[in-house]
């Protein structure tokens, strides 16, 4: 019996020893119910990464419990070698070494998914972020944010994985040195949902060769990604592949992609360039969502630099490309490869060079092309110079092709308020950049002198003659009219009195005609006015047509008849001579005392009468 008791005591001591060891191992982090690792310190992070890096069976998640200080001068403590999810939970990471990232990602194919990161300076006068003292350490972010950091995750060349940011903030508007949002040379960077990236730093916005903007998983709130570059000088451009980039062949292009449903709003004060390319490697911009770019520099801002092999800009059927730069989109420093822009059916394109004397095309080659499908609109504009340049060199001609007949409108000013040229063809057209080469014979007007001087040029699919509501999908045509009068409003001598429409009952008529020679007439007729099935009459039973048309003050009223074959012409294209706000839109709004009025006298029988007005749009002036 004594022996049994001793054995049981030994077993109990062994169990106690085992429990103490487990508690010691778990002290560095907390394993939550969902299996994620909750970390509160740099020590926790080091311990958690040792576990996640060793786990080959699944992708682990690390969650921040608070802002965390990391000794980022000891990079080996914070190396990530496997795919890992990191949820900052609204917190920040900060450290003691400037010009370094916090985490180095080394594993081939490692995908890092970052959520809810919140790294930002607090005010215009405070370049640092206040974070709590960590575990008794004297280190706080007050020693860390005065100069900024060189990214958060450094992806080495061999990584080849994807770095994804979802709903993250990186805001350093006051740290001028060693501040760079992205340092990912090995693979793609994806920004998903709502992301706000603000940077003053003298580095690139990103060292990466592929950036993709994606919407969130919530279709009702797809989110917006914002880039704000506040640095006003040049340093290798906004995006640069980096000296150790993982590009090695023309089949793997440098990439900017805005996915369908996503929005990228990008503003930059740089006077340098957007994309610093790599020799021999193509560049692709794939815009399936909305891309809004504006450069605020007051000096020339080249879009690209270095000897890339080609540049292709694809704008999808739901793509919106709104690009307002201060340098030609189709000009490159040390670049002679082909530049091709493809805009699909339904795309919206607005490319403008806002710098004084800027143009859309600088040095072009015969291989450079703009290919337009049935776009919703495609506008190219320059603030103070011909938009397509004036070069007449045979091998420096930009060709513009359309898949079908397009309306082409040139303007003398970028605001597009002074149309000087109208063209519409009957088939596909090809135009050689406005450098003096004649238009296709499909076009009835070929004023290349005017075109080559145009500061804005708009292509749109010709709709011909139609109601504006039908063209634009709007519902603005007036559908209800009302007039009210009593016996006391009418002259006692039996003469007719014009009755205004009821208060607030204005009427707008809109006609669309983008033909080369606009000519049309709008007519109106009205059914007989009835009251409980009884036609409107005078005393004695004579039927009446009480509606008239008065286009202007003092004009003689025109009778609107109830006979369809004698409809009254109320508006024609020649009425708009010299007053067209847009080359194809003819619209006018009449106040209550003009347009369609009632002409009544005191012999008409009282009642509430109603009828139907028919508007007829005829080709030609009648």
XYZ file of C-alpha atoms in Angstrom, residues 293-586:
294
model
C -5.537 60.503 -61.175
C -4.539 64.128 -60.741
C -1.071 65.626 -60.620
C -0.689 69.058 -59.016
C 2.929 69.763 -59.953
C 3.636 73.070 -61.650
C 6.408 71.616 -63.773
C 6.388 68.837 -66.324
C 5.540 65.473 -64.829
C 6.402 62.572 -67.107
C 4.122 59.606 -66.759
C 6.839 57.038 -67.432
C 10.590 56.793 -67.417
C 13.181 54.253 -68.551
C 13.306 51.862 -71.464
C 10.271 49.630 -71.012
C 9.493 47.446 -74.037
C 5.835 48.489 -74.496
C 2.986 50.232 -72.700
C -0.605 48.988 -72.997
C -3.603 50.763 -71.481
C -6.818 48.705 -71.440
C -10.075 50.333 -70.316
C -12.918 47.839 -69.908
C -16.612 48.151 -70.660
C -17.274 49.399 -67.118
C -13.972 51.222 -66.852
C -13.625 54.928 -66.091
C -10.239 56.496 -66.789
C -10.018 60.095 -65.547
C -6.402 61.158 -65.892
C -5.315 64.745 -65.339
C -1.544 64.963 -65.452
C 1.112 67.544 -66.180
C 2.947 65.547 -68.802
C 2.038 63.683 -72.001
C 0.538 60.251 -71.437
C 2.035 59.086 -74.734
C 5.568 60.307 -74.215
C 8.394 58.567 -72.399
C 11.865 59.357 -71.268
C 14.346 57.039 -73.019
C 11.492 54.986 -74.444
C 10.776 54.029 -78.040
C 8.455 51.036 -77.708
C 4.841 50.862 -78.870
C 2.103 52.591 -76.879
C -1.380 51.136 -77.357
C -4.618 52.215 -75.664
C -7.734 50.029 -76.014
C -11.104 51.329 -74.804
C -13.948 48.810 -74.880
C -17.627 49.402 -75.646
C -19.168 51.508 -72.872
C -15.866 52.807 -71.489
C -15.457 56.393 -70.284
C -12.110 58.066 -71.027
C -10.969 61.533 -69.971
C -7.230 62.106 -70.434
C -5.970 65.649 -69.959
C -2.632 67.394 -69.643
C -3.196 70.364 -67.366
C 0.271 71.856 -67.648
C 0.658 75.006 -69.715
C 1.629 74.107 -73.290
C 1.122 70.433 -72.495
C -0.019 67.877 -75.042
C -1.294 64.300 -74.845
C 1.268 63.069 -77.343
C 4.885 64.062 -77.434
C 7.307 61.854 -79.287
C 5.203 59.195 -81.015
C 5.967 56.292 -83.339
C 4.034 54.636 -86.132
C 3.254 51.761 -83.750
C 1.411 53.997 -81.279
C -2.364 53.549 -81.441
C -5.583 54.544 -79.708
C -8.278 51.948 -80.392
C -11.820 52.968 -79.462
C -14.834 50.679 -79.339
C -18.360 52.000 -78.882
C -17.218 54.121 -75.955
C -19.623 56.158 -73.874
C -17.178 59.029 -74.296
C -13.492 59.531 -74.937
C -12.025 62.967 -74.277
C -8.428 64.019 -74.845
C -7.441 67.536 -73.840
C -4.462 69.829 -73.327
C -4.555 73.137 -71.510
C -2.697 75.390 -73.911
C -1.576 73.463 -76.977
C -2.916 71.160 -79.704
C -3.955 68.004 -77.918
C -2.374 65.639 -80.449
C 0.642 67.817 -81.102
C 1.786 69.350 -84.371
C 4.520 66.943 -85.409
C 4.365 66.114 -89.118
C 7.221 63.609 -89.166
C 6.081 60.522 -91.059
C 7.290 58.027 -88.474
C 5.911 59.998 -85.530
C 2.192 59.649 -86.181
C -0.247 58.462 -83.543
C -3.088 56.518 -85.172
C -6.620 56.580 -83.762
C -8.912 53.744 -84.829
C -12.571 53.090 -84.084
C -14.511 49.876 -84.480
C -17.474 51.722 -85.985
C -18.687 55.161 -86.941
C -17.869 57.678 -84.203
C -18.735 61.297 -83.731
C -15.569 63.385 -83.443
C -15.728 66.882 -82.001
C -12.760 69.220 -81.674
C -12.711 72.265 -79.427
C -10.443 75.285 -79.317
C -10.275 75.234 -75.530
C -9.916 72.527 -72.916
C -13.186 73.468 -71.248
C -14.877 72.349 -74.476
C -17.152 75.384 -74.644
C -16.113 76.568 -78.093
C -16.770 73.843 -80.670
C -14.933 74.535 -83.893
C -15.181 71.249 -85.750
C -17.862 68.581 -86.076
C -17.361 65.256 -87.800
C -19.332 62.073 -88.113
C -18.518 59.262 -90.494
C -20.474 56.349 -91.905
C -17.917 53.683 -91.138
C -14.748 53.007 -89.192
C -12.281 55.849 -89.253
C -8.552 56.191 -88.904
C -6.926 59.469 -88.016
C -3.214 60.103 -87.987
C -2.914 62.183 -84.883
C -4.000 65.510 -86.313
C -0.572 66.073 -87.843
C -1.900 67.061 -91.229
C -2.722 63.631 -92.655
C -6.253 63.677 -94.136
C -9.135 61.995 -92.416
C -10.772 58.933 -93.857
C -12.976 59.674 -96.846
C -15.902 58.467 -94.737
C -15.911 61.859 -93.112
C -17.777 64.704 -94.708
C -15.615 67.397 -93.104
C -11.827 67.247 -93.019
C -10.524 70.486 -91.552
C -7.164 69.263 -90.337
C -5.908 72.784 -89.707
C -8.612 73.236 -87.100
C -8.110 69.760 -85.716
C -4.376 70.159 -85.278
C -4.990 73.307 -83.265
C -7.686 71.805 -81.056
C -7.003 71.713 -77.323
C -9.783 69.227 -76.670
C -11.021 66.358 -78.776
C -14.061 64.223 -77.900
C -15.129 60.958 -79.516
C -18.604 59.590 -78.937
C -20.918 57.111 -80.590
C -23.285 58.916 -82.984
C -26.923 58.728 -81.944
C -28.339 60.767 -84.817
C -31.641 62.547 -84.167
C -33.537 61.646 -81.007
C -35.054 62.928 -77.800
C -32.347 63.617 -75.194
C -34.115 61.384 -72.663
C -33.782 58.427 -75.023
C -30.055 59.060 -75.576
C -29.042 59.703 -71.963
C -31.530 57.391 -70.275
C -33.062 60.247 -68.311
C -36.687 61.113 -67.597
C -36.846 64.892 -67.837
C -39.386 65.415 -70.626
C -42.478 67.183 -69.234
C -45.413 64.807 -68.800
C -47.975 66.805 -66.800
C -49.326 70.293 -67.398
C -51.975 72.217 -65.527
C -53.868 75.485 -65.997
C -56.399 77.008 -63.616
C -58.782 79.932 -64.188
C -62.075 81.298 -62.913
C -64.671 83.460 -64.628
C -63.172 86.468 -62.863
C -59.800 85.854 -64.604
C -61.331 86.212 -68.081
C -62.218 89.400 -69.998
C -65.890 90.399 -69.848
C -65.904 91.308 -73.555
C -65.500 87.659 -74.585
C -61.920 87.964 -75.867
C -59.386 85.250 -75.118
C -56.987 85.478 -72.176
C -53.652 83.607 -72.027
C -53.522 81.499 -68.860
C -50.113 80.577 -67.475
C -49.394 77.056 -66.340
C -49.789 76.486 -62.630
C -47.073 77.835 -60.330
C -43.889 75.689 -60.491
C -45.015 73.953 -63.695
C -41.955 74.828 -65.838
C -41.243 72.746 -68.926
C -37.933 71.611 -70.462
C -37.695 70.249 -73.995
C -34.475 68.473 -75.009
C -33.469 67.264 -78.472
C -30.266 65.394 -79.376
C -28.805 65.693 -82.881
C -25.142 64.899 -83.546
C -25.401 64.776 -87.321
C -23.073 66.853 -89.489
C -25.921 69.164 -90.525
C -28.506 69.288 -87.722
C -32.004 69.988 -89.078
C -35.199 69.061 -87.247
C -38.631 70.299 -86.192
C -40.566 69.479 -83.013
C -44.349 69.542 -83.409
C -47.208 69.191 -80.937
C -50.854 68.163 -81.194
C -53.453 67.562 -78.492
C -56.466 65.314 -78.226
C -59.829 66.977 -77.691
C -60.116 68.085 -74.073
C -62.875 66.217 -72.208
C -64.658 66.431 -68.853
C -66.353 63.192 -67.749
C -66.383 62.136 -71.370
C -67.789 65.453 -72.606
C -65.697 67.558 -74.961
C -64.762 71.113 -74.120
C -67.213 73.488 -75.819
C -68.516 77.008 -75.867
C -72.060 77.860 -74.919
C -73.944 76.601 -77.930
C -71.912 73.392 -78.332
C -68.957 74.503 -80.480
C -65.892 72.307 -79.783
C -62.701 74.155 -78.859
C -58.907 73.780 -79.043
C -57.868 75.812 -75.987
C -54.065 75.262 -76.050
C -51.567 77.560 -77.764
C -47.784 77.813 -78.080
C -45.987 81.014 -77.041
C -42.184 80.657 -77.447
C -41.203 84.125 -76.200
C -42.600 87.296 -74.680
C -44.744 89.159 -77.191
C -44.792 86.305 -79.722
C -48.040 85.582 -81.538
C -49.678 82.483 -80.012
C -49.764 79.403 -82.277
C -52.868 77.236 -82.020
C -52.248 73.637 -80.908
C -54.856 71.642 -82.822
C -56.531 68.337 -82.086
C -56.031 67.229 -85.675
C -52.998 64.948 -85.974
C -52.205 65.822 -89.575
C -52.039 69.529 -88.749
C -49.638 69.319 -85.789
C -48.099 72.651 -84.870
C -44.361 73.163 -85.181
C -43.161 74.589 -81.872
C -39.358 74.293 -81.992
C -36.694 73.821 -84.665
C -32.919 73.417 -84.786
C -32.373 76.865 -86.287
C -33.849 78.405 -83.123
C -30.590 77.480 -81.358
C -28.132 79.185 -83.679
C -25.102 80.310 -81.707
C -26.446 79.157 -78.350
C -25.643 75.447 -78.241
C -24.044 74.603 -74.852
C -22.929 71.219 -76.157
C -22.484 70.322 -79.802
C -25.238 67.683 -79.824
C -27.637 68.895 -77.115
C -30.506 71.255 -77.844
